[in-house]
């Protein structure tokens, strides 16, 4: 069985759209060279092919001199799904899968059309191809050999081999025939792993094509591909601690770092633009009078938040909170501020890097043509649509229980929201854009669990993406309507208080996103920087209490069951 490795390298930009770090050194060796050298150490790989843009050929040749890799000029457009993968993967960079619509880390850096083209001009007799990220300085060559041996031993009915490891540790092995089939069908690799309601199959992690790894690796989280600021920091920390770790050591190190490391600023910030909502009495989430507060955030405040968190190039912003962001009177200005352009209304030339990922969560009642155009113009990645029901009758019962008064009778109509979605998809098509990705969401509760299957399969067929969440009682602030408890039996330190935060519409920063009433305020971004609040004594005390097992640090912590979710 002849196996070759294929690596696409770009010295300017990564497949995620961030700046490339392939020429940056780690321990005196560039990232690209270190990656190729590690791939070359796999004894069952017959050849390593590196493809780079034509204009970068000489620079890449200098970086790879003496490695034995075969360098090729690449003059081809990126795969047609590149923009979709970029938007999808922003929200799950630390895992090998979990992107919106089923995208995997393999979709980021493995292009079947490119591989198929290479096979036509060289190594046409190759039986399989190992796709590898060019920025993986901790790629494990021994694991690559194990994957190849595993593939030989288990047969090739599914024609691929992979493993459940954090991005950057392993690649994906594809039979040459599968590569050509993916090209013929014009589909990305993630399609192989995604759920298809009309042709259901067992998850590939339970099939022979999944090569086992140590438990520490399977349970680890953390990107080891040097294509974002945070990932490069993680890689540098690992290199300082363990320059040449084995697989199990890498997994244990990632788990320990994830449990203790706190970023200087949160990776993800949810911003509540307004407390106004078309469904103030919605049954499954806190809205309206239950909040006990009101407010509308100023776009300038949003801009200051973004300037703070975008010091890292993988910062994520969610516009949501406990009101509907589409009801903000300056919604387009807010989007402009998040994307790095001044929201002052004038052309004053001020511009920051802006947030990497941007999502909007709404019930869709106020989805106007102006709002749709603004989301497309300012490159919203994901539009999460909170529906909670498949049938119009149940939708009405959940959104306006007891026939509560709302703005207009049509507002409680599922049909009217779906009609607005047609405007949304038409506008996206007209502009030639794949984003914002539409993700209909359902909060699973006793009242709607009977519609779960119809909702999930129906929206997968229509949009290719869907979100289902367990019911959240917000630390016993709401009646518990959950179908079954989802929290693990043994409690561990909360992950949310180390990775994300919530800013309310008045600028207040809460202890966590369970605090819909604003009962535990840590500071206000109108007169403090978010970094100061995030690194402040109050939040540090709560984190320390969680680390020591004192989960009653606050009444909210004592009653919360969402601590296990990132």
XYZ file of N, CA and C in Angstrom, residues 317-545:
687
model
N -17.838 37.114 18.972
C -18.886 37.969 19.519
C -20.246 37.378 19.165
N -21.108 37.244 20.178
C -22.488 36.806 19.981
C -23.399 37.945 20.399
N -24.271 38.360 19.504
C -25.265 39.381 19.828
C -26.547 38.672 20.214
N -26.859 38.699 21.499
C -28.010 37.947 21.978
C -28.490 38.444 23.312
N -28.087 37.768 24.387
C -28.558 38.137 25.706
C -30.012 37.752 25.911
N -30.765 38.597 26.621
C -32.140 38.268 26.998
C -33.147 39.229 26.376
N -32.793 39.714 25.205
C -33.695 40.492 24.372
C -33.375 40.151 22.934
N -34.112 40.707 21.998
C -33.863 40.390 20.594
C -32.995 41.466 19.957
N -31.782 41.126 19.489
C -30.867 42.138 18.950
C -31.415 42.889 17.743
N -32.332 42.262 17.000
C -32.889 42.956 15.837
C -33.725 44.162 16.243
N -34.079 44.262 17.524
C -34.870 45.404 18.006
C -34.010 46.585 18.433
N -32.693 46.444 18.313
C -31.838 47.584 18.624
C -32.029 48.651 17.545
N -32.249 49.905 17.915
C -32.531 50.946 16.911
C -31.369 51.236 15.973
N -30.148 50.835 16.352
C -28.975 51.058 15.495
C -28.259 49.722 15.252
N -29.030 48.739 14.861
C -28.503 47.395 14.668
C -27.340 47.380 13.676
N -27.470 48.064 12.562
C -26.401 48.081 11.551
C -25.139 48.732 12.099
N -25.284 49.782 12.920
C -24.114 50.425 13.514
C -23.383 49.477 14.458
N -24.136 48.660 15.181
C -23.519 47.681 16.070
C -22.705 46.676 15.258
N -23.277 46.167 14.169
C -22.548 45.217 13.329
C -21.279 45.852 12.777
N -21.376 47.116 12.393
C -20.205 47.823 11.864
C -19.120 47.926 12.946
N -19.529 48.178 14.177
C -18.569 48.281 15.279
C -17.892 46.942 15.549
N -18.647 45.857 15.484
C -18.075 44.535 15.738
C -17.064 44.171 14.662
N -17.333 44.592 13.444
C -16.444 44.243 12.335
C -15.255 45.182 12.188
N -15.113 46.146 13.126
C -13.882 46.913 13.156
C -13.934 48.269 12.520
N -15.124 48.783 12.224
C -15.262 50.115 11.664
C -15.967 50.988 12.682
N -15.584 52.222 12.791
C -16.183 53.117 13.767
C -17.687 53.161 13.621
N -18.393 53.153 14.758
C -19.853 53.228 14.752
C -20.334 54.645 14.984
N -19.455 55.644 14.814
C -19.825 57.024 15.109
C -20.769 57.616 14.085
N -20.916 56.940 12.951
C -21.822 57.430 11.921
C -21.117 58.238 10.852
N -19.884 58.663 11.106
C -19.138 59.430 10.120
C -17.927 58.667 9.630
N -17.344 59.154 8.549
C -16.164 58.495 7.992
C -14.926 59.150 8.595
N -14.614 58.747 9.864
C -13.492 59.370 10.549
C -12.200 58.566 10.408
N -12.259 57.477 9.623
C -11.051 56.712 9.352
C -10.615 55.784 10.454
N -11.324 55.762 11.576
C -10.941 54.874 12.674
C -11.332 53.454 12.342
N -10.411 52.538 12.549
C -10.682 51.141 12.227
C -9.823 50.244 13.122
N -10.435 49.246 13.697
C -9.692 48.253 14.469
C -9.764 46.933 13.721
N -9.100 45.915 14.280
C -9.090 44.631 13.590
C -10.482 44.026 13.536
N -11.281 44.256 14.556
C -12.622 43.692 14.582
C -12.618 42.264 15.065
N -13.799 41.755 15.373
C -13.932 40.393 15.875
C -13.790 39.388 14.740
N -13.262 38.237 15.062
C -13.090 37.176 14.073
C -14.422 36.529 13.735
N -15.174 36.146 14.752
C -16.467 35.499 14.540
C -17.601 36.349 15.055
N -18.707 36.370 14.327
C -19.869 37.171 14.708
C -21.140 36.361 14.489
N -21.916 36.220 15.557
C -23.188 35.505 15.478
C -24.296 36.390 16.019
N -25.479 36.208 15.483
C -26.674 36.923 15.937
C -27.727 35.885 16.302
N -28.294 36.023 17.499
C -29.349 35.100 17.931
C -30.654 35.869 18.099
N -31.687 35.408 17.406
C -32.954 36.133 17.355
C -34.100 35.157 17.139
N -35.312 35.590 17.488
C -36.492 34.774 17.172
C -37.001 35.055 15.762
N -36.439 36.067 15.092
C -36.756 36.317 13.694
C -37.997 37.125 13.416
N -38.750 37.507 14.427
C -39.989 38.267 14.198
C -39.691 39.594 13.504
N -38.573 40.227 13.866
C -38.230 41.541 13.315
C -37.201 41.449 12.187
N -37.175 40.319 11.507
C -36.218 40.128 10.417
C -36.674 40.905 9.184
N -36.218 42.129 9.081
C -36.582 43.006 7.968
C -35.542 42.925 6.865
N -35.873 43.486 5.710
C -34.907 43.518 4.612
C -33.668 44.313 4.998
N -33.856 45.395 5.772
C -32.718 46.207 6.207
C -31.801 45.408 7.126
N -32.381 44.630 8.036
C -31.579 43.817 8.949
C -30.838 42.726 8.183
N -31.508 42.121 7.223
C -30.875 41.078 6.411
C -29.704 41.656 5.634
N -29.915 42.805 5.001
C -28.843 43.438 4.229
C -27.656 43.792 5.124
N -27.945 44.253 6.339
C -26.863 44.621 7.260
C -26.060 43.386 7.671
N -26.741 42.286 7.934
C -26.027 41.070 8.336
C -25.153 40.545 7.207
N -25.628 40.658 5.985
C -24.814 40.215 4.850
C -23.652 41.181 4.627
N -23.929 42.467 4.704
C -22.908 43.486 4.467
C -21.761 43.384 5.470
N -22.088 43.158 6.736
C -21.062 43.135 7.780
C -20.655 41.710 8.170
N -20.913 40.789 7.271
C -20.348 39.448 7.326
C -20.661 38.711 8.626
N -21.912 38.732 9.026
C -22.321 37.886 10.144
C -22.101 36.436 9.741
N -21.468 35.671 10.614
C -21.152 34.282 10.292
C -22.342 33.360 10.494
N -23.049 33.537 11.615
C -24.126 32.621 11.982
C -25.337 33.421 12.445
N -26.493 33.066 11.909
C -27.764 33.627 12.365
C -28.538 32.498 13.043
N -28.570 32.528 14.380
C -29.273 31.505 15.155
C -30.717 31.932 15.345
N -31.615 31.084 14.901
C -33.043 31.400 14.931
C -33.719 30.545 16.001
N -34.155 31.167 17.075
C -34.783 30.431 18.175
C -36.259 30.196 17.853
N -36.576 28.960 17.527
C -37.940 28.592 17.157
C -38.619 27.728 18.218
N -37.929 26.682 18.659
C -38.392 25.806 19.751
C -39.559 24.903 19.395
N -40.055 24.976 18.181
C -41.205 24.134 17.809
C -41.175 23.881 16.315
N -41.805 22.782 15.916
C -41.936 22.437 14.510
C -43.313 22.804 13.985
N -44.327 22.658 14.808
C -45.700 22.934 14.371
C -46.118 24.347 14.771
N -46.953 25.001 13.955
C -47.415 26.360 14.273
C -48.161 26.455 15.600
N -48.948 25.457 15.936
C -49.720 25.521 17.180
C -48.807 25.513 18.400
N -47.851 24.603 18.425
C -46.944 24.547 19.569
C -46.070 25.796 19.621
N -45.669 26.281 18.473
C -44.881 27.517 18.427
C -45.623 28.650 19.130
N -46.895 28.793 18.815
C -47.708 29.860 19.413
C -47.835 29.657 20.926
N -48.007 28.420 21.353
C -48.153 28.138 22.784
C -46.879 28.461 23.554
N -45.725 28.193 22.956
C -44.468 28.418 23.654
C -44.055 29.889 23.657
N -44.335 30.587 22.569
C -43.894 31.981 22.470
C -44.865 32.952 23.135
N -46.137 32.642 23.105
C -47.140 33.531 23.719
C -48.074 32.709 24.590
N -47.567 32.131 25.674
C -48.412 31.288 26.534
C -49.588 32.077 27.114
N -50.736 31.440 27.142
C -51.925 32.112 27.658
C -52.408 33.230 26.768
N -52.034 33.183 25.480
C -52.456 34.220 24.524
C -52.101 35.610 25.026
N -50.873 35.739 25.565
C -50.436 37.037 26.078
C -50.399 38.066 24.965
N -50.596 39.310 25.328
C -50.619 40.387 24.334
C -49.232 40.568 23.728
N -49.175 40.709 22.426
C -47.923 40.958 21.722
C -48.140 42.095 20.736
N -47.107 42.425 20.009
C -47.173 43.591 19.132
C -48.267 43.465 18.078
N -48.405 42.306 17.499
C -49.418 42.099 16.467
C -49.739 40.620 16.408
N -50.925 40.246 15.959
C -51.277 38.820 15.872
C -50.314 38.035 15.002
N -49.791 38.660 13.953
C -48.902 37.942 13.038
C -47.578 37.569 13.702
N -47.222 38.309 14.789
C -45.935 38.070 15.424
C -45.842 36.687 16.034
N -46.972 36.102 16.387
C -46.963 34.774 17.005
C -47.156 33.675 15.979
N -46.968 34.007 14.726
C -47.195 33.041 13.659
C -45.874 32.463 13.169
N -45.738 31.155 13.259
C -44.554 30.490 12.711
C -44.479 30.718 11.211
N -45.636 30.722 10.558
C -45.658 30.924 9.105
C -45.050 32.270 8.717
N -45.311 33.310 9.515
C -44.779 34.631 9.165
C -43.265 34.679 9.322
N -42.738 33.974 10.330
C -41.283 33.923 10.510
C -40.631 33.157 9.365
N -41.244 32.037 8.976
C -40.674 31.244 7.882
C -40.702 32.017 6.570
N -41.721 32.844 6.389
C -41.779 33.667 5.182
C -40.615 34.654 5.146
N -40.241 35.169 6.319
C -39.107 36.082 6.377
C -37.792 35.349 6.104
N -37.750 34.089 6.450
C -36.559 33.310 6.134
C -36.380 33.158 4.629
N -37.480 33.109 3.905
C -37.375 33.062 2.447
C -36.712 34.332 1.917
N -37.044 35.481 2.521
C -36.387 36.733 2.146
C -34.893 36.664 2.461
N -34.592 36.058 3.591
C -33.210 35.912 4.037
C -32.398 35.081 3.035
N -32.902 33.918 2.674
C -32.166 33.038 1.755
C -32.096 33.637 0.354
N -33.152 34.328 -0.057
C -33.131 34.970 -1.376
C -32.079 36.067 -1.430
N -31.993 36.875 -0.362
C -31.019 37.961 -0.329
C -29.598 37.411 -0.337
N -29.384 36.358 0.396
C -28.057 35.741 0.442
C -27.667 35.213 -0.934
N -28.601 34.569 -1.601
C -28.332 34.037 -2.931
C -28.081 35.160 -3.924
N -28.862 36.216 -3.818
C -28.728 37.346 -4.739
C -27.361 38.013 -4.609
N -26.827 38.026 -3.380
C -25.520 38.646 -3.148
C -24.372 37.672 -3.368
N -24.692 36.415 -3.703
C -23.665 35.420 -3.933
C -22.889 35.060 -2.682
N -23.584 34.992 -1.549
C -22.937 34.719 -0.267
C -23.493 33.442 0.356
N -22.657 32.753 1.106
C -23.110 31.568 1.840
C -23.390 31.900 3.297
N -22.965 33.068 3.721
C -23.212 33.504 5.085
C -24.170 34.693 5.093
N -24.864 34.875 6.209
C -24.815 34.140 7.470
C -25.375 32.715 7.333
N -24.720 31.764 8.016
C -25.263 30.423 8.092
C -26.505 30.448 8.972
N -27.565 29.833 8.505
C -28.821 29.812 9.253
C -28.882 28.565 10.121
N -29.062 28.770 11.431
C -29.125 27.648 12.372
C -30.400 27.746 13.197
N -31.478 27.062 12.791
C -32.688 27.013 13.618
C -32.391 26.269 14.924
N -32.907 26.789 16.038
C -32.600 26.207 17.339
C -33.861 25.796 18.084
N -33.717 24.722 18.849
C -34.791 24.233 19.705
C -34.228 23.959 21.086
N -34.866 24.511 22.101
C -34.543 24.175 23.476
C -35.440 23.018 23.895
N -34.829 21.865 24.124
C -35.605 20.660 24.428
C -36.209 20.752 25.826
N -37.521 20.645 25.893
C -38.236 20.741 27.165
C -39.405 19.766 27.158
N -40.030 19.639 28.293
C -41.166 18.713 28.396
C -42.263 19.058 27.399
N -42.434 20.346 27.106
C -43.529 20.796 26.261
C -43.311 20.520 24.778
N -42.047 20.342 24.335
C -41.808 20.206 22.894
C -41.002 18.978 22.509
N -40.681 18.105 23.471
C -39.816 16.971 23.160
C -40.419 16.064 22.094
N -41.753 16.048 22.003
C -42.398 15.188 21.013
C -42.154 15.669 19.586
N -41.722 16.910 19.417
C -41.437 17.439 18.075
C -39.954 17.455 17.751
N -39.135 16.932 18.645
C -37.694 17.013 18.466
C -37.231 16.363 17.165
N -37.688 15.151 16.877
C -37.235 14.444 15.671
C -37.650 15.175 14.405
N -38.895 15.619 14.365
C -39.363 16.353 13.182
C -38.572 17.641 12.992
N -38.318 18.334 14.091
C -37.576 19.595 14.026
C -36.161 19.353 13.511
N -35.489 18.376 14.106
C -34.090 18.127 13.752
C -33.962 17.688 12.295
N -34.691 16.662 11.931
C -34.575 16.150 10.562
C -35.091 17.148 9.539
N -36.168 17.829 9.881
C -36.746 18.782 8.936
C -35.806 19.927 8.606
N -35.134 20.464 9.636
C -34.241 21.588 9.366
C -32.900 21.133 8.786
N -32.467 19.938 9.113
C -31.264 19.412 8.454
C -31.510 19.311 6.953
N -32.691 18.849 6.576
C -33.007 18.756 5.142
C -33.052 20.137 4.493
N -33.548 21.099 5.221
C -33.749 22.425 4.613
C -32.487 23.288 4.636
N -31.754 23.286 5.752
C -30.622 24.205 5.891
C -29.286 23.507 6.081
N -29.304 22.202 6.410
C -28.053 21.497 6.653
C -27.475 21.729 8.029
N -28.162 22.530 8.847
C -27.660 22.822 10.192
C -28.840 22.995 11.136
N -28.630 22.617 12.387
C -29.679 22.758 13.395
C -29.010 22.753 14.759
N -29.636 23.406 15.731
C -29.119 23.420 17.087
C -30.175 22.943 18.065
N -29.828 21.977 18.900
C -30.724 21.491 19.949
C -30.001 21.637 21.282
N -30.653 22.284 22.236
C -30.045 22.547 23.533
C -30.934 22.014 24.642
N -30.299 21.569 25.700
C -31.064 21.167 26.859
C -31.689 22.377 27.539
N -32.789 22.149 28.238
C -33.460 23.245 28.932
C -32.560 23.793 30.043
N -32.567 25.098 30.192
C -31.750 25.792 31.178
C -32.677 26.495 32.166
N -32.605 26.112 33.431
C -33.463 26.771 34.431
C -32.770 27.961 35.080
N -31.589 28.310 34.607
C -30.855 29.483 35.067
C -30.729 29.512 36.587
N -30.058 28.475 37.093
C -29.775 28.362 38.529
C -31.058 28.462 39.352
N -32.082 27.741 38.896
C -33.387 27.677 39.565
C -34.144 28.998 39.514
N -33.717 29.884 38.619
C -34.462 31.129 38.443
C -35.755 30.911 37.682
N -35.826 29.830 36.894
C -37.025 29.465 36.157
C -37.508 28.094 36.620
N -38.746 27.797 36.331
C -39.283 26.462 36.597
C -38.502 25.457 35.761
N -38.149 24.326 36.361
C -37.389 23.309 35.639
C -38.314 22.519 34.722
N -38.132 22.690 33.422
C -38.938 21.984 32.426
C -38.087 20.966 31.658
N -36.938 20.604 32.191
C -36.035 19.705 31.484
C -36.617 18.308 31.383
N -36.287 17.639 30.289
C -36.768 16.281 30.057
C -36.032 15.300 30.960
N -34.725 15.473 31.047
C -33.905 14.628 31.919
C -32.673 15.416 32.318
N -32.148 15.231 33.526
C -30.937 15.952 33.938
C -29.763 15.604 33.034
N -29.022 16.607 32.611
C -27.893 16.391 31.709
C -26.538 16.627 32.368
N -26.528 17.169 33.582
C -25.261 17.432 34.251
C -24.621 16.124 34.689
N -23.288 16.001 34.535
C -22.601 14.795 35.013
C -22.763 14.609 36.515
N -22.544 13.385 36.955
C -22.746 13.066 38.371
C -21.752 13.791 39.269
N -20.512 13.892 38.827
C -19.468 14.548 39.616
C -19.232 15.954 39.077
N -19.311 16.932 39.950
C -19.152 18.310 39.517
C -17.673 18.683 39.432
N -17.355 19.484 38.437
C -16.004 19.998 38.262
C -16.076 21.515 38.149
N -14.913 22.151 38.118
C -14.870 23.608 38.017
C -15.546 24.082 36.735
N -16.262 25.168 36.832
C -16.997 25.706 35.688
C -16.034 26.158 34.600
N -16.324 25.789 33.375
C -15.476 26.171 32.242
C -15.855 27.559 31.719
N -17.120 27.922 31.864
C -17.588 29.173 31.266
C -16.894 30.392 31.854
N -16.634 30.368 33.164
C -16.063 31.556 33.797
C -14.597 31.763 33.434
N -14.046 30.881 32.619
C -12.672 31.049 32.151
C -12.595 31.307 30.656
N -13.724 31.242 29.961
C -13.674 31.343 28.500
C -14.602 32.401 27.907
N -15.715 32.680 28.566
C -16.687 33.602 27.956
C -17.365 34.448 29.006
N -17.929 35.573 28.579
C -18.653 36.416 29.525
C -19.842 37.059 28.826
N -20.700 37.645 29.631
C -21.920 38.292 29.140
C -21.906 39.761 29.546
N -22.183 40.629 28.588
C -22.339 42.055 28.846
C -23.806 42.407 28.628
N -24.452 42.948 29.671
C -25.866 43.294 29.587
C -26.042 44.620 28.854
N -27.296 44.928 28.553
C -27.599 46.084 27.713
C -27.210 47.416 28.351
N -27.065 47.461 29.680
C -26.628 48.696 30.338
C -25.116 48.758 30.506
N -24.401 47.785 29.916
C -22.948 47.760 30.005
C -22.409 46.932 31.150
N -23.280 46.407 31.992
C -22.838 45.607 33.133
C -22.282 44.266 32.673
N -21.205 43.839 33.334
C -20.633 42.520 33.086
C -21.035 41.617 34.242
N -21.741 40.549 33.919
C -22.216 39.647 34.959
C -21.176 38.573 35.267
N -21.424 37.866 36.376
C -20.540 36.779 36.745
C -20.501 35.711 35.661
N -21.658 35.418 35.049
C -21.723 34.460 33.951
C -23.050 34.641 33.226
N -23.243 33.879 32.161
C -24.437 34.070 31.336
C -25.691 33.438 31.924
N -25.623 32.913 33.138
C -26.824 32.444 33.820
C -27.539 33.577 34.548
N -26.853 34.696 34.689
C -27.364 35.802 35.505
C -28.219 36.745 34.664
N -29.429 36.295 34.298
C -30.290 37.121 33.446
C -30.808 38.364 34.168
N -30.884 38.322 35.497
C -31.410 39.462 36.253
C -30.333 40.478 36.603
N -29.074 40.152 36.354
C -27.992 41.066 36.706
C -27.787 41.170 38.203
N -27.891 40.053 38.902
C -27.772 40.056 40.364
C -26.319 40.038 40.831
N -25.389 39.622 39.979
C -23.983 39.510 40.363
C -23.129 40.272 39.354
N -23.098 41.574 39.501
C -22.395 42.445 38.563
C -20.948 42.632 39.009
N -20.016 42.454 38.074
C -18.591 42.567 38.368
C -18.008 43.916 37.975
N -18.707 44.641 37.128
C -18.221 45.925 36.661
C -19.045 46.379 35.476
N -18.672 47.519 34.894
C -19.419 48.054 33.769
C -18.448 48.563 32.717
N -18.632 48.114 31.483
C -17.693 48.466 30.413
C -17.852 49.903 29.945
N -18.854 50.618 30.461
C -18.960 52.036 30.111
C -17.867 52.859 30.781
N -17.351 52.381 31.927
C -16.297 53.129 32.619
C -15.095 52.272 33.010
N -15.089 51.004 32.599
C -13.952 50.118 32.840
C -13.669 49.339 31.563
N -12.421 48.872 31.435
C -12.134 47.999 30.303
C -12.602 46.588 30.637
N -13.015 45.858 29.623
C -13.459 44.489 29.845
C -12.315 43.641 30.395
N -11.087 43.924 29.972
C -9.937 43.161 30.463
C -9.768 43.343 31.966
N -9.957 44.565 32.462
C -9.846 44.813 33.901
C -10.891 44.021 34.674
N -12.101 43.996 34.172
C -13.170 43.260 34.849
C -12.887 41.765 34.796
N -12.470 41.284 33.629
C -12.211 39.861 33.430
C -11.078 39.376 34.335
N -10.091 40.218 34.553
C -8.952 39.854 35.391
C -9.117 40.312 36.839
N -10.293 40.829 37.175
C -10.525 41.410 38.490
C -10.569 40.404 39.622
N -10.541 40.941 40.851
C -10.481 40.112 42.054
C -11.742 39.290 42.252
N -12.909 39.837 41.915
C -14.158 39.122 42.158
C -14.230 37.833 41.342
N -13.935 37.951 40.065
C -14.002 36.763 39.219
C -12.875 35.784 39.545
N -11.714 36.322 39.934
C -10.608 35.449 40.336
C -10.989 34.653 41.581
N -11.702 35.284 42.506
C -12.121 34.591 43.722
C -13.097 33.468 43.396
N -14.022 33.725 42.478
C -15.001 32.703 42.105
C -14.316 31.550 41.391
N -13.380 31.853 40.507
C -12.645 30.789 39.821
C -11.867 29.940 40.816
N -11.215 30.595 41.778
C -10.441 29.861 42.779
C -11.343 28.968 43.615
N -12.533 29.461 43.945
C -13.477 28.650 44.715
C -13.880 27.405 43.940
